[in-house]
Amino acid sequence: MRFHFTEAAGDPAHWLPLARAVEDAGFTGICLADSLAYPSESDATYPYTDDGNREFLRGKAFIEPLVLAAALTAATTRLHVTPFVLKLPVRPPVLVAKQAASIAALSGNRLSLGVGISPWPQDFTMMGVPLPHRGRRLDECIDIVRGLCGGGPFQHHGEFYDIPEIEINPVPTQPLPILLGGHSDAALRRSVIRGDGWMSAGASPADLDTMLAKLSTLRRELAPDKTFRTFAVSRDAFTPAGIVRLAQSGVTDAIIGFRGLHEPGPDHRTLDERIEQIQKFAATVIAETGTAA
């Protein structure tokens, strides 16, 4: 099992010392949330809270994840960084490829790219991107990012993007892992067909078990030989016995947060209190179960 710390949009000044503390504690990586802006008005519901409420996002500080990934990899020596997840279809895919390739090249391949579809129509509006067919748009974006980050001449002629033959440099010396977020059947299928893994944004134990079972079936049917990683937020990850259960269900990477992103209001924990939580988890769970590189 690999362990990845996640932070619930706390004090931006804490990010760099937290990353160093996470690395020292034996975590494999750190996962970064993405929020472009908070719309003053929206009738959309949030898919990952019981009531669809989005007020927990109001007033929280979100540093753009690829900017933050560059800072965190520069401040550490072995920590891997994964956006969880980058709202890819609202961004220009060539620019994302250039940013991701640059970070991966500078950090020694310590970036994985978690991507997904934004639940907010306003994200598409503010970025000047049409909302319809966003799933197919995401598919093209993934193909473009993967193609460009693989090195060499690349061109793409699709439904949404028409890119003449181009090449970016530098590129990673290893393939850039692309992970898919989302809980729908379409997201699970996309993760198996186009991705190198799947990321769960948090679900009840029963729902997570259901999705992992569906994922296992899809992998057997569509990509039985593909190396695949499964990231999950789960209460089971806070005990050694729970880690064993997650591993048996197919989870390869546990995402650990000590304050839920969906909790409203400011986070008043001090930096020392946060580091103490990290160190305590490392001593009681990571040290007892081991962590994979």
XYZ file of C-alpha atoms in Angstrom:
293
model
C 0.000 0.000 0.000
C 1.153 3.522 -0.838
C 0.031 6.478 1.268
C -0.768 9.954 -0.049
C -1.531 12.955 2.133
C -4.285 15.354 1.114
C -4.954 18.797 2.534
C -8.410 20.356 2.838
C -7.598 23.801 1.457
C -5.948 25.135 4.619
C -3.447 27.947 5.081
C -1.363 28.254 1.875
C 1.702 29.114 3.973
C 1.596 25.586 5.442
C 1.973 23.741 2.137
C 5.757 23.570 1.855
C 6.482 22.573 5.473
C 3.634 20.054 5.343
C 5.108 18.494 2.204
C 8.493 18.133 3.910
C 6.827 16.617 6.983
C 4.857 14.167 4.831
C 8.015 13.113 3.013
C 9.921 12.658 6.288
C 7.047 10.579 7.696
C 7.255 8.006 4.900
C 4.306 8.948 2.706
C 4.679 8.205 -1.001
C 2.951 11.342 -2.171
C 0.544 14.203 -1.775
C -2.771 14.829 -3.572
C -3.947 18.317 -4.556
C -7.542 19.487 -4.974
C -8.588 21.726 -7.861
C -11.029 24.627 -7.654
C -10.819 27.399 -10.233
C -13.205 29.887 -8.646
C -16.311 30.015 -6.480
C -19.412 31.071 -8.461
C -21.635 33.486 -6.582
C -24.727 31.778 -8.002
C -25.193 28.200 -9.140
C -28.111 25.798 -9.286
C -25.798 22.806 -9.765
C -25.509 20.207 -7.024
C -22.211 18.819 -5.807
C -22.063 15.049 -6.471
C -19.855 14.097 -3.510
C -21.921 15.400 -0.575
C -25.127 13.823 0.685
C -27.243 16.932 0.090
C -25.416 18.347 -2.933
C -24.441 21.471 -1.002
C -21.330 23.356 -2.127
C -21.094 25.958 0.662
C -18.108 24.165 2.184
C -16.036 25.606 -0.688
C -16.810 29.236 0.089
C -13.797 31.186 1.327
C -11.351 28.276 1.106
C -7.910 28.797 -0.396
C -7.071 26.646 -3.414
C -3.723 27.120 -5.113
C -3.824 26.058 -8.769
C -2.673 22.421 -8.575
C -0.002 22.424 -11.279
C 1.514 25.621 -9.858
C 1.477 24.022 -6.412
C 2.872 20.742 -7.775
C 5.903 22.620 -9.125
C 6.506 24.241 -5.735
C 6.089 21.011 -3.753
C 8.373 18.919 -5.939
C 11.012 21.659 -5.742
C 10.741 21.691 -1.932
C 11.124 17.890 -1.579
C 13.392 15.183 -2.959
C 11.253 12.049 -3.433
C 7.605 13.049 -2.837
C 5.206 12.305 -5.692
C 2.445 14.819 -6.427
C -0.966 14.061 -7.954
C -3.765 16.557 -8.727
C -6.936 15.045 -7.302
C -8.370 15.839 -9.795
C -7.493 18.459 -12.392
C -10.575 19.699 -14.266
C -9.019 18.879 -17.600
C -11.744 19.581 -20.189
C -12.043 23.256 -19.151
C -8.306 23.787 -19.746
C -6.358 23.956 -23.029
C -4.884 20.454 -23.352
C -1.668 21.543 -25.082
C -0.940 23.952 -22.228
C -1.675 21.250 -19.643
C 0.670 18.890 -21.479
C 3.424 21.512 -21.468
C 2.929 22.244 -17.756
C 2.770 18.584 -16.755
C 5.763 17.589 -18.875
C 7.813 20.451 -17.450
C 7.021 19.537 -13.835
C 7.674 15.836 -14.444
C 10.970 16.549 -16.199
C 12.193 18.936 -13.503
C 11.163 16.644 -10.633
C 12.501 13.357 -11.960
C 9.102 11.907 -12.918
C 7.417 12.740 -9.598
C 4.130 13.919 -11.120
C 1.058 11.832 -11.860
C -1.904 13.572 -13.475
C -5.284 12.934 -11.911
C -8.005 14.320 -14.206
C -11.776 14.483 -14.341
C -14.852 16.449 -15.400
C -15.912 19.451 -13.344
C -19.364 19.186 -11.710
C -19.860 22.952 -12.139
C -21.285 24.331 -15.423
C -19.809 27.686 -14.360
C -16.276 26.268 -14.730
C -16.966 25.752 -18.426
C -18.595 29.169 -18.801
C -15.788 31.092 -17.100
C -13.180 29.295 -19.205
C -15.068 29.799 -22.460
C -15.566 26.074 -23.089
C -18.905 24.609 -24.263
C -20.570 22.354 -21.701
C -22.161 19.753 -24.036
C -20.244 16.566 -24.838
C -17.768 17.227 -22.044
C -17.059 13.513 -21.658
C -15.915 13.189 -25.256
C -13.945 16.413 -24.847
C -12.175 14.896 -21.840
C -11.296 11.830 -23.902
C -9.615 13.996 -26.530
C -7.804 16.029 -23.888
C -6.366 12.850 -22.355
C -5.197 11.635 -25.749
C -3.522 14.987 -26.478
C -1.778 15.243 -23.113
C -0.563 11.653 -23.294
C 0.585 12.013 -26.867
C 2.536 15.210 -26.313
C 4.099 14.069 -23.030
C 5.295 10.895 -24.738
C 7.800 12.882 -26.801
C 8.359 13.244 -30.508
C 6.119 14.735 -33.195
C 2.402 14.536 -32.419
C -0.774 15.623 -34.171
C -4.453 15.304 -33.355
C -7.530 15.795 -35.540
C -10.663 15.207 -33.530
C -14.171 16.444 -32.837
C -13.067 19.303 -30.583
C -9.364 19.889 -31.249
C -7.424 20.101 -34.495
C -3.721 20.216 -33.722
C -1.095 20.172 -36.481
C 2.096 18.202 -35.970
C 3.939 19.676 -32.986
C 6.488 18.580 -30.402
C 7.160 19.714 -26.846
C 10.459 19.558 -25.009
C 11.411 18.551 -22.347
C 9.243 15.547 -21.667
C 9.407 13.011 -18.805
C 11.870 10.162 -19.104
C 9.047 7.820 -18.063
C 5.425 7.759 -19.274
C 3.280 10.294 -17.399
C 0.662 8.349 -15.370
C -2.860 9.629 -16.065
C -5.505 8.729 -13.484
C -9.247 9.268 -13.846
C -11.560 10.550 -11.139
C -15.327 10.196 -10.884
C -17.856 7.750 -9.484
C -20.128 7.197 -12.497
C -20.063 4.037 -14.576
C -18.722 6.131 -17.463
C -15.855 7.409 -15.293
C -14.937 3.887 -14.188
C -14.971 2.655 -17.773
C -12.920 5.629 -18.954
C -10.311 4.996 -16.270
C -9.791 1.443 -17.540
C -9.807 2.292 -21.252
C -7.841 5.546 -21.245
C -6.198 5.799 -17.852
C -3.486 4.219 -15.771
C -5.665 4.216 -12.675
C -8.785 5.459 -10.906
C -9.221 7.940 -8.048
C -12.194 7.854 -5.669
C -13.235 11.194 -4.241
C -14.653 9.643 -1.095
C -17.659 7.344 -0.772
C -19.420 5.257 1.824
C -17.768 1.884 2.478
C -20.621 0.114 0.674
C -20.464 2.431 -2.352
C -16.679 2.117 -2.538
C -16.940 -1.676 -2.459
C -19.512 -1.552 -5.278
C -17.324 0.677 -7.434
C -14.225 -1.436 -6.800
C -16.144 -4.554 -7.847
C -17.314 -2.839 -11.048
C -13.765 -1.672 -11.699
C -12.411 -5.192 -11.261
C -14.941 -6.536 -13.779
C -14.132 -3.801 -16.300
C -10.421 -4.454 -15.970
C -10.876 -8.174 -16.596
C -13.038 -7.459 -19.648
C -11.233 -4.488 -21.212
C -7.612 -4.387 -20.047
C -6.579 -7.538 -18.181
C -2.841 -6.966 -18.661
C -2.683 -3.243 -17.925
C -0.766 -2.039 -14.872
C -3.394 -0.131 -12.912
C -3.471 1.895 -9.688
C -6.520 2.543 -7.531
C -6.558 5.537 -5.171
C -9.217 5.754 -2.468
C -10.261 7.934 0.433
C -11.595 5.609 3.121
C -11.986 5.478 6.895
C -10.447 2.000 6.667
C -7.111 3.644 5.885
C -6.698 4.793 9.490
C -6.032 1.355 10.969
C -3.618 -1.430 9.963
C -6.512 -3.897 9.731
C -8.408 -1.481 7.512
C -5.399 -1.143 5.229
C -5.399 -4.917 4.787
C -9.092 -4.809 3.823
C -8.481 -2.041 1.288
C -5.572 -3.906 -0.261
C -7.654 -7.062 -0.545
C -10.378 -5.081 -2.346
C -7.933 -3.784 -4.941
C -6.856 -0.414 -3.526
C -3.173 0.293 -4.177
C -2.959 3.873 -2.876
C -4.673 5.237 0.236
C -5.419 8.975 0.388
C -5.137 10.322 3.927
C -6.668 13.574 5.145
C -7.170 14.686 8.721
C -9.942 17.193 8.007
C -12.599 16.517 5.419
C -12.673 18.827 2.423
C -16.454 19.000 2.791
C -16.289 20.474 6.302
C -17.514 24.077 6.262
C -15.714 27.011 7.829
C -12.052 27.826 8.334
C -9.440 25.339 9.476
C -7.947 26.632 12.717
C -5.315 23.926 13.195
C -1.793 25.205 13.618
C 1.061 23.944 11.493
C 2.487 22.076 14.483
C -0.865 20.366 15.096
C -1.044 19.255 11.479
C 2.477 17.879 11.506
C 1.724 16.024 14.741
C -1.239 14.307 13.054
C 0.981 13.266 10.148
C 3.653 11.863 12.447
C 1.130 9.991 14.584
C -0.419 8.361 11.515
C 3.004 7.362 10.241
C 3.868 5.725 13.560
C 0.581 3.871 14.004
C -0.293 2.876 10.411
C 2.561 3.295 7.929
C 5.145 1.787 10.273
C 2.808 -1.140 10.973
C 1.822 -1.900 7.392
C 4.742 -0.707 5.288
C 4.582 1.545 2.236
C 5.526 0.855 -1.365
C 7.681 3.224 -3.394
